[in-house]
Each structure stands twice: as C-alpha cells, then as structure tokens.
Coordinates of C-alpha atoms in Angstrom, one line a residue:
M1 CA -54.9 59.0 4.9
G2 CA -55.7 56.4 2.3
K3 CA -52.7 54.3 2.9
K4 CA -52.9 51.4 5.3
K5 CA -52.4 51.6 8.8
I6 CA -48.9 50.6 10.1
T7 CA -48.6 49.8 13.8
V8 CA -45.6 49.4 16.3
T9 CA -46.4 45.5 16.8
S10 CA -48.1 42.9 15.0
P11 CA -48.8 39.6 16.9
L12 CA -47.3 36.3 15.6
L13 CA -50.1 34.0 14.8
P14 CA -50.1 30.4 14.2
D15 CA -51.7 28.8 11.1
L16 CA -55.4 28.6 11.8
D17 CA -56.0 25.1 10.5
A18 CA -52.9 23.7 12.6
Y19 CA -54.4 25.6 15.6
N20 CA -57.9 24.2 15.1
E21 CA -56.3 20.5 14.9
L22 CA -54.8 21.2 18.3
L23 CA -58.2 22.6 19.7
A24 CA -60.0 19.5 18.5
K25 CA -57.5 17.5 20.5
I26 CA -58.0 19.6 23.7
W27 CA -61.9 19.4 23.2
D28 CA -61.8 15.6 22.8
S29 CA -59.4 15.3 25.9
K30 CA -61.7 17.6 28.0
W31 CA -58.4 18.7 29.7
I32 CA -58.3 22.4 29.3
T33 CA -56.1 23.6 32.4
N34 CA -54.0 22.3 35.4
A35 CA -50.7 21.2 33.9
G36 CA -52.3 19.4 30.8
P37 CA -50.3 17.7 28.0
F38 CA -49.8 20.9 26.0
H39 CA -48.8 22.9 28.9
E40 CA -46.0 20.2 29.8
K41 CA -44.8 20.1 26.0
L42 CA -44.5 23.9 25.9
E43 CA -42.4 24.2 29.1
K44 CA -40.1 21.4 27.7
A45 CA -40.0 23.0 24.3
L46 CA -39.2 26.4 25.7
S47 CA -36.6 25.2 28.1
E48 CA -34.7 23.5 25.2
Y49 CA -35.2 26.5 22.8
L50 CA -34.0 29.1 25.5
K51 CA -31.3 27.0 26.8
V52 CA -32.6 27.2 30.3
P53 CA -32.6 24.4 33.0
Y54 CA -36.0 25.2 34.6
L55 CA -39.0 27.1 33.2
S56 CA -42.4 27.6 34.8
L57 CA -45.3 28.9 32.7
F58 CA -47.7 31.5 33.8
T59 CA -51.0 32.9 32.5
N60 CA -49.6 36.5 31.9
G61 CA -46.3 38.2 32.3
T62 CA -47.0 40.2 35.5
L63 CA -47.7 37.2 37.8
P64 CA -44.0 35.8 37.3
L65 CA -42.7 39.3 38.5
L66 CA -45.0 39.1 41.7
S67 CA -44.1 35.5 42.2
A68 CA -40.3 35.9 41.9
F69 CA -40.2 38.0 45.2
Q70 CA -42.4 35.4 46.9
A71 CA -40.2 32.4 45.6
L72 CA -37.0 34.2 46.9
G73 CA -38.5 35.1 50.3
I74 CA -38.0 39.0 49.9
R75 CA -40.7 40.4 52.1
K76 CA -39.4 43.8 53.2
G77 CA -37.0 46.4 52.3
E78 CA -35.9 48.5 49.2
V79 CA -35.6 47.3 45.5
I80 CA -33.5 49.2 43.3
T81 CA -35.0 49.4 39.7
T82 CA -35.3 51.4 36.6
P83 CA -37.9 54.3 36.0
Y84 CA -37.6 53.4 32.2
S85 CA -39.8 50.4 31.7
F86 CA -43.3 49.3 31.7
V87 CA -45.3 50.0 35.1
A88 CA -45.7 46.3 35.6
T89 CA -41.9 46.2 36.8
T90 CA -42.5 48.6 39.6
H91 CA -46.0 47.5 40.4
A92 CA -44.7 43.9 41.3
I93 CA -42.3 45.6 43.8
W94 CA -45.1 47.5 45.5
W95 CA -47.6 44.7 45.5
N96 CA -45.0 42.7 47.5
G97 CA -44.9 45.4 50.3
L98 CA -41.5 46.6 49.1
E99 CA -40.3 50.0 48.3
P100 CA -39.0 50.7 44.8
V101 CA -35.9 52.9 44.5
F102 CA -35.2 54.5 41.2
A103 CA -31.8 54.7 39.6
D104 CA -30.8 56.1 36.4
I105 CA -30.0 54.4 33.1
D106 CA -27.3 54.2 30.6
K107 CA -27.7 56.4 27.6
D108 CA -26.5 53.8 25.1
T109 CA -28.6 50.8 26.4
C110 CA -31.4 52.4 28.3
N111 CA -30.8 49.8 30.9
L112 CA -29.6 50.6 34.7
D113 CA -26.3 52.0 35.0
P114 CA -24.4 50.0 37.4
A115 CA -22.8 53.0 39.0
R116 CA -26.2 54.5 39.7
I117 CA -27.2 51.2 41.3
E118 CA -24.2 51.3 43.7
E119 CA -25.0 55.0 44.6
A120 CA -28.7 54.0 45.4
I121 CA -27.7 51.1 47.9
T122 CA -28.7 51.7 51.6
D123 CA -28.8 49.5 54.6
R124 CA -32.5 48.8 53.6
T125 CA -31.6 47.5 50.1
V126 CA -32.6 43.8 49.7
A127 CA -32.7 43.3 45.8
I128 CA -32.1 44.8 42.4
M129 CA -34.6 44.5 39.7
P130 CA -33.0 45.5 36.3
V131 CA -34.7 45.3 32.9
H132 CA -33.2 44.3 29.7
C133 CA -34.8 47.1 27.8
Y134 CA -35.7 46.8 24.3
G135 CA -34.1 43.3 24.4
T136 CA -30.6 44.8 24.9
P137 CA -28.8 42.8 27.6
C138 CA -27.8 44.6 30.9
D139 CA -24.3 44.6 32.2
I140 CA -25.0 41.5 34.1
S141 CA -21.5 40.9 35.3
S142 CA -21.2 44.2 36.9
I143 CA -24.7 44.0 38.4
Q144 CA -23.9 40.6 39.8
E145 CA -20.6 41.8 41.2
I146 CA -22.6 44.6 43.0
A147 CA -25.2 42.3 44.4
D148 CA -22.5 39.8 45.5
R149 CA -20.6 42.4 47.4
H150 CA -23.8 43.8 49.2
G151 CA -25.6 40.5 49.6
L152 CA -28.5 41.3 47.3
K153 CA -30.9 39.2 45.3
V154 CA -31.2 40.0 41.5
I155 CA -34.5 39.4 39.8
Y156 CA -34.3 40.4 36.1
D157 CA -37.5 41.6 34.1
A158 CA -36.5 40.0 30.9
A159 CA -40.0 40.5 29.1
H160 CA -38.0 42.0 25.9
T161 CA -35.6 39.3 25.8
F162 CA -37.1 36.1 24.3
G163 CA -34.1 34.1 22.8
V164 CA -31.5 36.7 23.6
E165 CA -28.0 35.2 24.1
I166 CA -24.4 36.2 24.9
D167 CA -21.6 34.0 23.6
G168 CA -24.2 31.3 22.8
E169 CA -25.5 31.5 26.6
S170 CA -29.0 32.5 27.4
I171 CA -29.2 35.7 29.4
L172 CA -32.1 34.3 31.3
K173 CA -29.7 32.4 33.5
A174 CA -28.3 35.5 34.9
G175 CA -29.1 36.7 38.4
D176 CA -31.2 34.7 41.0
M177 CA -34.3 34.6 38.7
S178 CA -35.6 36.0 35.3
T179 CA -39.0 36.6 34.1
L180 CA -40.5 36.5 30.7
S181 CA -43.6 37.9 29.1
F182 CA -45.5 36.1 26.2
H183 CA -48.0 38.9 25.6
A184 CA -49.4 39.4 22.1
T185 CA -47.0 42.3 21.5
K186 CA -43.8 40.4 22.2
V187 CA -41.5 38.4 19.8
F188 CA -43.0 35.2 20.9
N189 CA -46.4 35.1 22.3
T190 CA -49.3 32.7 23.7
V191 CA -51.8 35.6 23.4
E192 CA -51.1 36.3 27.2
G193 CA -48.6 34.5 29.0
G194 CA -45.2 34.3 30.9
A195 CA -42.6 32.5 32.7
V196 CA -40.1 32.3 35.4
I197 CA -36.8 31.0 34.8
S198 CA -35.1 29.2 37.8
G199 CA -31.8 27.5 38.4
S200 CA -32.8 24.4 40.3
L201 CA -35.5 21.7 40.4
E202 CA -36.2 22.5 44.0
M203 CA -36.9 26.2 43.0
K204 CA -39.0 25.2 40.1
E205 CA -41.1 23.1 42.3
H206 CA -41.7 25.9 44.8
I207 CA -42.7 28.2 41.9
D208 CA -45.1 25.7 40.5
H209 CA -46.7 25.4 44.1
L210 CA -46.8 29.3 44.3
R211 CA -48.8 29.5 41.0
N212 CA -51.3 26.9 41.9
F213 CA -52.6 28.3 45.3
G214 CA -49.7 26.7 47.3
F215 CA -50.8 23.2 46.7
E216 CA -48.1 20.5 46.9
N217 CA -50.5 17.7 46.4
E218 CA -54.1 17.1 46.4
I219 CA -54.6 17.6 50.2
T220 CA -51.6 19.7 51.2
V221 CA -51.2 23.5 50.9
T222 CA -47.7 24.5 51.9
E223 CA -47.9 28.4 51.3
P224 CA -50.1 31.1 50.4
G225 CA -50.0 30.9 46.5
I226 CA -52.0 32.3 43.7
N227 CA -53.8 31.1 40.7
S228 CA -51.5 31.9 37.7
K229 CA -51.6 28.7 35.7
M230 CA -51.4 28.8 31.8
D231 CA -54.3 26.7 30.2
E232 CA -54.1 24.3 27.5
L233 CA -55.5 26.7 24.5
R234 CA -52.6 29.2 25.1
A235 CA -50.1 26.5 25.5
A236 CA -51.2 25.0 22.1
F237 CA -51.0 28.6 20.6
G238 CA -47.6 28.9 21.9
L239 CA -46.4 25.5 20.6
L240 CA -47.3 26.5 17.1
N241 CA -45.7 29.9 17.4
L242 CA -42.4 28.4 18.6
Q243 CA -42.2 26.6 15.2
Q244 CA -42.2 30.0 13.4
V245 CA -40.4 32.5 15.7
D246 CA -36.9 32.2 14.2
K247 CA -38.2 33.2 10.8
A248 CA -40.1 36.0 12.5
I249 CA -36.8 37.2 14.2
E250 CA -34.9 37.0 10.9
K251 CA -37.6 39.3 9.2
R252 CA -37.2 41.7 12.2
K253 CA -33.5 41.7 11.7
K254 CA -33.9 42.6 8.0
V255 CA -36.3 45.5 9.1
A256 CA -33.8 46.8 11.7
E257 CA -30.7 46.7 9.3
R258 CA -32.8 48.9 6.7
Y259 CA -33.8 51.3 9.4
R260 CA -30.2 51.6 10.7
E261 CA -28.8 52.3 7.2
A262 CA -31.6 54.7 6.1
L263 CA -31.5 56.8 9.2
K264 CA -27.9 56.8 10.4
D265 CA -27.1 60.2 8.7
V266 CA -30.4 62.0 9.5
P267 CA -29.5 65.1 11.7
G268 CA -31.2 65.0 15.1
I269 CA -32.0 61.2 15.0
R270 CA -30.0 59.1 17.3
M271 CA -30.3 55.2 17.5
L272 CA -28.9 52.7 20.0
P273 CA -25.5 51.2 19.1
E274 CA -25.7 48.0 17.1
P275 CA -25.7 44.8 19.0
D276 CA -22.4 43.7 20.2
A277 CA -21.0 40.8 17.9
R278 CA -21.2 38.4 20.9
V279 CA -24.9 39.0 21.4
K280 CA -27.8 37.2 19.6
S281 CA -30.5 39.7 19.3
N282 CA -34.1 39.3 18.8
Y283 CA -34.8 42.6 17.4
A284 CA -37.7 43.4 19.8
Y285 CA -38.1 47.1 19.3
F286 CA -36.5 49.8 17.2
P287 CA -36.3 53.1 19.3
I288 CA -35.0 56.2 17.8
F289 CA -34.3 59.5 19.9
V290 CA -35.2 62.8 18.7
D291 CA -33.2 65.9 19.2
P292 CA -35.5 68.8 18.3
K293 CA -32.7 71.4 18.0
T294 CA -31.0 69.6 15.0
Y295 CA -34.1 67.6 13.8
G296 CA -36.1 70.6 13.5
M297 CA -39.2 69.0 15.1
T298 CA -39.9 67.7 18.5
R299 CA -40.3 64.0 19.2
D300 CA -44.1 64.7 19.6
G301 CA -44.3 66.6 16.5
L302 CA -42.6 63.5 14.6
Y303 CA -45.2 61.1 16.4
E304 CA -48.1 63.1 15.5
K305 CA -46.9 63.7 11.8
M306 CA -46.4 59.9 11.5
K307 CA -50.0 59.1 12.7
E308 CA -51.3 61.6 10.0
H309 CA -49.8 59.2 7.4
N310 CA -51.3 56.1 9.3
I311 CA -48.0 55.2 10.9
Y312 CA -48.3 54.5 14.6
G313 CA -45.2 54.6 16.5
R314 CA -44.9 54.4 20.3
R315 CA -43.3 56.7 22.9
Y316 CA -42.0 53.7 24.8
F317 CA -41.3 54.5 27.5
Y318 CA -43.1 57.8 28.2
P319 CA -43.8 59.0 30.8
L320 CA -41.4 57.4 33.2
I321 CA -42.7 55.2 35.8
S322 CA -41.4 57.5 38.4
E323 CA -43.8 60.3 37.0
F324 CA -47.0 58.4 37.7
S325 CA -48.8 59.3 40.8
P326 CA -48.3 56.2 42.8
Y327 CA -44.5 56.6 42.7
S328 CA -43.9 60.4 42.0
S329 CA -43.6 61.3 45.7
L330 CA -40.7 58.9 46.3
P331 CA -37.4 60.7 46.9
S332 CA -35.6 58.6 44.2
A333 CA -38.2 59.9 41.6
A334 CA -37.0 63.5 41.6
K335 CA -35.9 64.5 38.0
E336 CA -32.6 65.6 39.2
N337 CA -31.9 62.2 40.3
L338 CA -32.8 60.6 36.8
P339 CA -31.5 63.0 34.0
V340 CA -30.6 60.4 31.5
A341 CA -34.0 58.5 31.9
N342 CA -36.0 61.7 31.6
L343 CA -34.0 62.8 28.5
A344 CA -34.8 59.4 26.9
A345 CA -38.5 59.3 27.9
D346 CA -39.0 62.7 26.4
S347 CA -37.1 62.2 23.2
V348 CA -38.0 58.4 22.4
V349 CA -40.3 57.0 19.7
C350 CA -40.4 53.3 18.8
L351 CA -40.8 52.6 15.0
P352 CA -42.9 49.8 13.8
M353 CA -41.0 46.6 14.1
H354 CA -42.5 43.2 13.4
Q355 CA -42.5 40.3 11.0
N356 CA -45.4 41.4 9.0
L357 CA -43.8 44.7 7.5
D358 CA -43.3 44.6 4.0
E359 CA -40.7 46.5 1.9
E360 CA -43.1 49.3 1.1
D361 CA -44.2 49.6 4.8
V362 CA -40.5 50.1 5.8
E363 CA -39.8 52.6 3.1
R364 CA -43.0 54.6 3.9
I365 CA -41.7 54.9 7.5
I366 CA -38.2 55.7 6.7
A367 CA -39.5 58.5 4.3
E368 CA -41.6 60.1 7.0
V369 CA -38.7 60.1 9.6
A370 CA -36.0 61.3 7.1
R371 CA -38.2 63.9 5.3

C-alpha cells in the first residue's frame, strides 16, 4: 500500500504561470462571461482544430445533449439509444419529454449495433442517439442509412471523441448534430464544459440563442432557452490546454500500445480490436473484459485486487443505464433484450489511461492484470 495511487484519469492542466497571465487579462477587462474574447477565441480555435464548420460552447457536457433535441424541434416520441453509456445520455432524452428505447450493442466496438437499431424502430420513433463509446467511431454510414430510410434524426453523443477522425474527416460531422464533453476526465478539458457541433450558420445561431435564455438581441426573446454559457475563466483554461492536447494524445497512444502488447496473450482478458487504419484515435480509454472461467478471477475480483495495490480502475459502464430505477421498468430495458451490453457491463474494467502515467506506473498495472 506504500506505492503511489494510480487513477483511471488525470486531468490535462495548463501551465499555472500562463493561466495566471490570462486570468490577469480577464480581471483587467472585467469581462468574465457572456461571449467574451476568450470564449470567442476558443470557439474559433476548436472549430479549426476539430475540422468542423460550426461549434457552440456550453458550460458542461450535459446541456449540449439537452439542447440538441430542442434545437432540432424533437418534442415527443421514442429515441433509440444505448444502455452502455454514462447516464447523461438517457437523462437528456427523458428531460425533453421523450421516451428512451434501448437497443443492444456490438461486441467489438461497444457501440449501438445497427441491426438492433432497425429492430427497435416503431411508428413512434423520431430519433437515434448513438454514443461513440470509448472514442471508437460508430458505424455512421449504416446508422445514417437507417435514419434516412425511416425519416429519423440522429444526434451523436460524442463525449469521448475529441479529435477522432476517419480518413481525415471529423466524425463530429456525422448525423444531424454531435455533442462533446470537456469535463476534467476527458482527453481535452475546460474543467467543466461542452459543445454542440452543427452544420449551418443558421443552426449555430439557433443553438446560441437557446444557450442564452432564448435572447436574439437585447430586447427580443424568441424561444424558451436556458443558461448554459461558458465563462471566460474556463475558456482561457481550454485555450491553454488546446496547445498541449496533441502531446497528451501521443503519450496516451504509447500507453495503449504497451497495454495491448503486454496483455494480448493473457488468458481470459479480452481487449477491443485495434483502431482501424483509417481512424485517427484519441486513446480516450482502455477497457479490458474479464472472462472468469479462463482468467481465474471475476472482474470484480480483479478490480478489488488492483485497488489493494493502489491502482484504481473503473467499471465503465457498470451498471447499465437500463438497470437504474428510472429506466429499469421500460420494456426495452429487459436483460434478454440486451445480452451483449449486459455481458460487457459485467466484465469490463477500464485501466488507467492518461498523459501522466510513467513507465513504472504502466508496468505496475500490467503486472497486476497479468499476474
């Protein structure tokens, strides 16, 4: 127990002196919120970095999910989504007065299985909300084909996919809208924060009104909006982190490669397939899946053993959203409807994955898993 504590995530922090310089500028300007200069700079910088046409910043990663449905005018009906995600995904559906319908996931990606989406569609289905789980892109072409054929909207929860691309194109352009989280645990963070990616200037302006109480100008409110603006302090934090995020991702890549090489022959440990050569990954998470019959220990046994050695993995995502009391009574939440998702939730543990892991940390983690 004397060894240092190793956690799943470690926030990307800007240089303190550089941040203090920006704070001094904010203090001198006395402009700390309401689309200040740092907010505007960060929106522009992120749009360029992420290769997206229009980006609207938010104060956290949940409000973009809520606002996306409002922006697209989705007010009633069913939304097909995954049970294998963080609860904010499904909460956003519920808060908009919509009914979540769970569909099963694909074993090799942990993303929504397009075939299961097709089976879940009814005459009340209005939208699909997939999640790019662990930063692995969904089968966006199949999902879009299904949506087009049935006249459905597609909103991607892209909380894990900062900077992820396919063939040089940002996956944030997929569907009708994508949302991001800039929470402290993410690859890129603004402490708390988030964004909505939209495809037109008209839609961006609509979203910008929604995040500011519905104000179109000083004296005109055009719709019932909400207060979800990002302040100048977090925008400045993000601008500095954007300067170092590529180096952080490169360090994550090296950790992922070492994990994959060291654990590939450990009986009872399954890893997700390596990213396709067409995919630019951000190495957001490194999940492993434990088969107790061949590993000789349950997932929870390994999880507790790691903690005994000050290594704190995370059972991410366990339990399934469909197991939580607000949603467990839904017909689509039945275990027999979600066999792959239930197996994943019962066997997953995410290993520590961040830019501050040194070689000794990584080898300690490997030793405990492979022992």
